[in-house]
């Protein structure tokens, strides 16, 4: 077994009642790798991400994080899930950031960040607070430690949520459309933090609609449609030179709406005179810089 | 008809004595109702079917029978057989009835909490026990306070049925006094005034709780 592989998912299926959302997903994430998951809404990408820390219970398949098995299929076809304590032990090392932030609204930013380290890792309050201040500082919110979530903008709340996840010293970070519920002009400040995390070597699994971010930061891109990984490869290859017709159609639909249009369109499939070129996005992605 | 308010002054010590009994009934049955209600609410939200059904059965029974009937049961079954004092039996009867309502109020409050809060807590590897106590229930309280306090005011007033098992609380003593003095209007007006003072305190408590648990914006 290769210890460089942090996440190993195979044969992942998930159904909600009669509707099968994931129809057999296989992928691996190596340590230090940033993998972007893109795809149309309803394609199953969020469900897939949520399976990785078992917030969603797969109906079939095997998931392994850091060489520990969260769930697997038994020979008789039934699913076997790890014990609650084992699942918690794995979750300690898997940070998750949600689309809707999910900060604890009755806690200050600082209290949001220190709660789990104190309760789960047994850190003393002073150690937890010292670390929390560091983390809030690092996401640019050192001055907001005593603010309550509802007193913060969406972009600030999401950065607190990232700090909260990082406070557990995770080996893997899961990001679920983390810029989708903030105003577009605030998305940049979140992407900036994520970009720095990636540069620091954090292993990240990122469900996103931010093609510019995927192009610039992701080592690999998975394109998911109708519950299957349709295309997979380096960011450059999938985004600039997609082989699959569905990938092309999706990227065209996304990019036609993207506000980064410029003149000159060297992409093989021009989407219209005002649409941006794919390679242009791959090359210069200044949109995540502030 | 002439009203003679001096009877209230002459009866005041007895009225205050009755009020004291009412307060004992109220405080202890409220405590019992709240603790038992919380346990029943958590049972109803449990993963285990048996606990859910047990809780549902309890709530069905105690919401379905009059408080007076519950009170008689507590008095004749537990009071007579086990030897509880009338006051203890009264607390038991009122508290077990109140618990059924408190359980539903607490459950509604807990269920109002955004599912994202559970997911965040789960994702941070907290135990269920920990996040229910620190994350979910404190947020549920904010939603519970108005209905919880309305029901609490009801618990205070309903404590007057304890007169039926011989507990001489505020309503009981007022009735005895009005029989002996033939001044029911003056005395029941005084009793109503005392009840109003007590419920006013509860209204103020509600206001304080709502402020305490409101989210800072």
Tab-separated table of N, CA, C and O in Angstrom, chain A residues 50 53 55 84 88 91-92 94 98 102-107 115-116 119-120 148 150-151 164-165 168, chain B residues 47 114-128 130 134-136 138-139 215-217:
chain	number	residue	atom	x	y	z
A	50	UNK	N	-19.144	14.704	0.863
A	50	UNK	CA	-19.671	14.439	2.200
A	50	UNK	C	-19.503	12.983	2.608
A	50	UNK	O	-19.525	12.665	3.801
A	53	UNK	N	-16.026	12.091	4.765
A	53	UNK	CA	-15.965	12.053	6.234
A	53	UNK	C	-17.247	11.465	6.819
A	53	UNK	O	-17.565	11.684	7.984
A	55	UNK	N	-20.314	12.128	6.549
A	55	UNK	CA	-21.517	12.903	6.857
A	55	UNK	C	-22.680	12.320	6.061
A	55	UNK	O	-23.836	12.455	6.420
A	84	UNK	N	-18.326	4.272	15.953
A	84	UNK	CA	-18.437	5.727	16.119
A	84	UNK	C	-17.128	6.359	16.577
A	84	UNK	O	-16.710	7.392	16.064
A	88	UNK	N	-14.942	9.117	14.598
A	88	UNK	CA	-14.539	10.392	15.198
A	88	UNK	C	-13.034	10.575	15.131
A	88	UNK	O	-12.527	11.656	14.846
A	91	UNK	N	-12.289	11.693	11.731
A	91	UNK	CA	-12.770	13.065	11.500
A	91	UNK	C	-11.885	14.114	12.171
A	91	UNK	O	-11.855	15.268	11.746
A	92	UNK	N	-11.202	13.711	13.240
A	92	UNK	CA	-10.288	14.644	13.901
A	92	UNK	C	-9.258	15.183	12.918
A	92	UNK	O	-8.757	16.289	13.072
A	94	UNK	N	-9.794	15.359	9.557
A	94	UNK	CA	-10.421	15.790	8.308
A	94	UNK	C	-11.246	17.044	8.580
A	94	UNK	O	-12.287	16.983	9.225
A	98	UNK	N	-18.178	24.300	4.908
A	98	UNK	CA	-19.470	24.124	4.251
A	98	UNK	C	-19.859	25.342	3.419
A	98	UNK	O	-19.406	26.462	3.665
A	102	UNK	N	-22.033	27.330	8.552
A	102	UNK	CA	-22.366	26.529	9.733
A	102	UNK	C	-21.522	26.876	10.952
A	102	UNK	O	-21.153	26.008	11.730
A	103	UNK	N	-21.229	28.156	11.110
A	103	UNK	CA	-20.603	28.568	12.368
A	103	UNK	C	-21.636	28.438	13.477
A	103	UNK	O	-22.839	28.463	13.219
A	104	UNK	N	-21.145	28.312	14.717
A	104	UNK	CA	-22.064	28.253	15.851
A	104	UNK	C	-22.452	29.697	16.205
A	104	UNK	O	-21.616	30.455	16.682
A	105	UNK	N	-23.701	30.074	15.971
A	105	UNK	CA	-24.061	31.499	16.040
A	105	UNK	C	-24.079	32.065	17.457
A	105	UNK	O	-24.027	33.277	17.623
A	106	UNK	N	-24.105	31.175	18.462
A	106	UNK	CA	-24.119	31.664	19.840
A	106	UNK	C	-22.718	31.784	20.422
A	106	UNK	O	-22.563	32.150	21.584
A	107	UNK	N	-21.715	31.468	19.603
A	107	UNK	CA	-20.326	31.595	20.022
A	107	UNK	C	-19.646	32.728	19.243
A	107	UNK	O	-19.968	32.947	18.081
A	115	UNK	N	-13.627	25.565	20.467
A	115	UNK	CA	-14.526	24.560	21.050
A	115	UNK	C	-14.048	23.122	20.808
A	115	UNK	O	-13.894	22.348	21.751
A	116	UNK	N	-13.831	22.790	19.542
A	116	UNK	CA	-13.467	21.391	19.241
A	116	UNK	C	-12.066	21.019	19.763
A	116	UNK	O	-11.903	19.946	20.345
A	119	UNK	N	-12.645	20.340	23.394
A	119	UNK	CA	-13.535	19.213	23.699
A	119	UNK	C	-12.992	17.892	23.165
A	119	UNK	O	-13.129	16.862	23.799
A	120	UNK	N	-12.389	17.942	21.987
A	120	UNK	CA	-11.991	16.697	21.322
A	120	UNK	C	-10.531	16.368	21.574
A	120	UNK	O	-10.180	15.233	21.875
A	148	UNK	N	-19.487	38.063	16.927
A	148	UNK	CA	-20.361	36.916	16.710
A	148	UNK	C	-20.574	36.734	15.205
A	148	UNK	O	-20.505	37.707	14.437
A	150	UNK	N	-23.071	36.493	13.244
A	150	UNK	CA	-24.030	37.344	12.538
A	150	UNK	C	-23.546	38.787	12.411
A	150	UNK	O	-24.143	39.586	11.705
A	151	UNK	N	-22.456	39.096	13.111
A	151	UNK	CA	-21.884	40.437	12.981
A	151	UNK	C	-20.841	40.492	11.867
A	151	UNK	O	-20.264	41.547	11.612
A	164	UNK	N	-11.592	27.501	12.029
A	164	UNK	CA	-12.154	26.505	12.949
A	164	UNK	C	-11.734	25.091	12.539
A	164	UNK	O	-11.354	24.274	13.381
A	165	UNK	N	-11.793	24.826	11.235
A	165	UNK	CA	-11.406	23.496	10.758
A	165	UNK	C	-9.903	23.281	10.937
A	165	UNK	O	-9.462	22.203	11.334
A	168	UNK	N	-8.047	22.014	14.247
A	168	UNK	CA	-7.910	20.593	14.603
A	168	UNK	C	-6.660	19.979	13.984
A	168	UNK	O	-6.451	18.769	14.073
B	47	UNK	N	-32.177	7.571	18.480
B	47	UNK	CA	-32.109	6.630	17.364
B	47	UNK	C	-32.870	5.358	17.698
B	47	UNK	O	-33.218	4.587	16.820
B	114	UNK	N	-30.763	24.428	12.986
B	114	UNK	CA	-30.292	24.134	11.632
B	114	UNK	C	-29.500	22.822	11.579
B	114	UNK	O	-28.555	22.648	12.343
B	115	UNK	N	-29.869	21.897	10.690
B	115	UNK	CA	-29.128	20.634	10.572
B	115	UNK	C	-27.638	20.867	10.304
B	115	UNK	O	-26.804	20.039	10.668
B	116	UNK	N	-27.296	21.990	9.713
B	116	UNK	CA	-25.894	22.319	9.460
B	116	UNK	C	-25.079	22.388	10.745
B	116	UNK	O	-23.872	22.154	10.739
B	117	UNK	N	-25.743	22.704	11.857
B	117	UNK	CA	-25.051	22.770	13.140
B	117	UNK	C	-24.589	21.385	13.586
B	117	UNK	O	-23.501	21.235	14.122
B	118	UNK	N	-25.429	20.380	13.347
B	118	UNK	CA	-25.053	19.001	13.667
B	118	UNK	C	-23.879	18.573	12.791
B	118	UNK	O	-22.935	17.946	13.247
B	119	UNK	N	-23.971	18.946	11.507
B	119	UNK	CA	-22.928	18.527	10.572
B	119	UNK	C	-21.590	19.160	10.925
B	119	UNK	O	-20.552	18.497	10.873
B	120	UNK	N	-21.634	20.454	11.286
B	120	UNK	CA	-20.388	21.111	11.671
B	120	UNK	C	-19.792	20.426	12.899
B	120	UNK	O	-18.595	20.144	12.950
B	121	UNK	N	-20.653	20.132	13.884
B	121	UNK	CA	-20.162	19.510	15.119
B	121	UNK	C	-19.642	18.095	14.856
B	121	UNK	O	-18.594	17.705	15.352
B	122	UNK	N	-20.378	17.349	14.039
B	122	UNK	CA	-19.937	15.997	13.672
B	122	UNK	C	-18.605	16.069	12.937
B	122	UNK	O	-17.694	15.279	13.187
B	123	UNK	N	-18.523	17.011	12.010
B	123	UNK	CA	-17.306	17.165	11.216
B	123	UNK	C	-16.107	17.512	12.080
B	123	UNK	O	-14.972	17.212	11.717
B	124	UNK	N	-16.358	18.160	13.218
B	124	UNK	CA	-15.269	18.515	14.124
B	124	UNK	C	-15.003	17.402	15.137
B	124	UNK	O	-14.290	17.604	16.123
B	125	UNK	N	-15.620	16.243	14.905
B	125	UNK	CA	-15.362	15.041	15.715
B	125	UNK	C	-15.869	15.151	17.146
B	125	UNK	O	-15.416	14.435	18.036
B	126	UNK	N	-16.817	16.062	17.393
B	126	UNK	CA	-17.382	16.145	18.743
B	126	UNK	C	-18.300	14.941	18.983
B	126	UNK	O	-18.928	14.440	18.058
B	127	UNK	N	-18.392	14.521	20.234
B	127	UNK	CA	-19.359	13.471	20.564
B	127	UNK	C	-20.754	14.090	20.587
B	127	UNK	O	-20.918	15.286	20.813
B	128	UNK	N	-21.750	13.227	20.347
B	128	UNK	CA	-23.121	13.712	20.338
B	128	UNK	C	-23.484	14.352	21.682
B	128	UNK	O	-24.108	15.406	21.752
B	130	UNK	N	-21.568	15.812	23.731
B	130	UNK	CA	-20.967	17.134	23.871
B	130	UNK	C	-21.700	18.182	23.042
B	130	UNK	O	-22.026	19.266	23.530
B	134	UNK	N	-23.562	21.618	24.242
B	134	UNK	CA	-22.880	22.894	23.997
B	134	UNK	C	-23.408	23.650	22.769
B	134	UNK	O	-23.330	24.867	22.716
B	135	UNK	N	-23.863	22.910	21.769
B	135	UNK	CA	-24.207	23.546	20.502
B	135	UNK	C	-25.717	23.547	20.264
B	135	UNK	O	-26.313	24.593	19.997
B	136	UNK	N	-26.334	22.394	20.368
B	136	UNK	CA	-27.725	22.271	19.917
B	136	UNK	C	-28.712	22.815	20.951
B	136	UNK	O	-29.518	23.710	20.647
B	138	UNK	N	-28.413	24.821	23.625
B	138	UNK	CA	-28.406	26.275	23.855
B	138	UNK	C	-29.085	27.067	22.731
B	138	UNK	O	-29.721	28.082	22.985
B	139	UNK	N	-28.951	26.579	21.494
B	139	UNK	CA	-29.622	27.278	20.399
B	139	UNK	C	-31.117	26.997	20.395
B	139	UNK	O	-31.923	27.842	20.009
B	215	UNK	N	-29.406	36.090	19.619
B	215	UNK	CA	-28.125	36.069	18.915
B	215	UNK	C	-27.640	37.496	18.702
B	215	UNK	O	-28.400	38.381	18.337
B	216	UNK	N	-26.354	37.693	18.945
B	216	UNK	CA	-25.788	39.029	18.792
B	216	UNK	C	-25.625	39.346	17.302
B	216	UNK	O	-24.975	38.613	16.571
B	217	UNK	N	-26.272	40.420	16.901
B	217	UNK	CA	-26.131	40.814	15.489
B	217	UNK	C	-25.469	42.169	15.389
B	217	UNK	O	-25.462	42.940	16.333
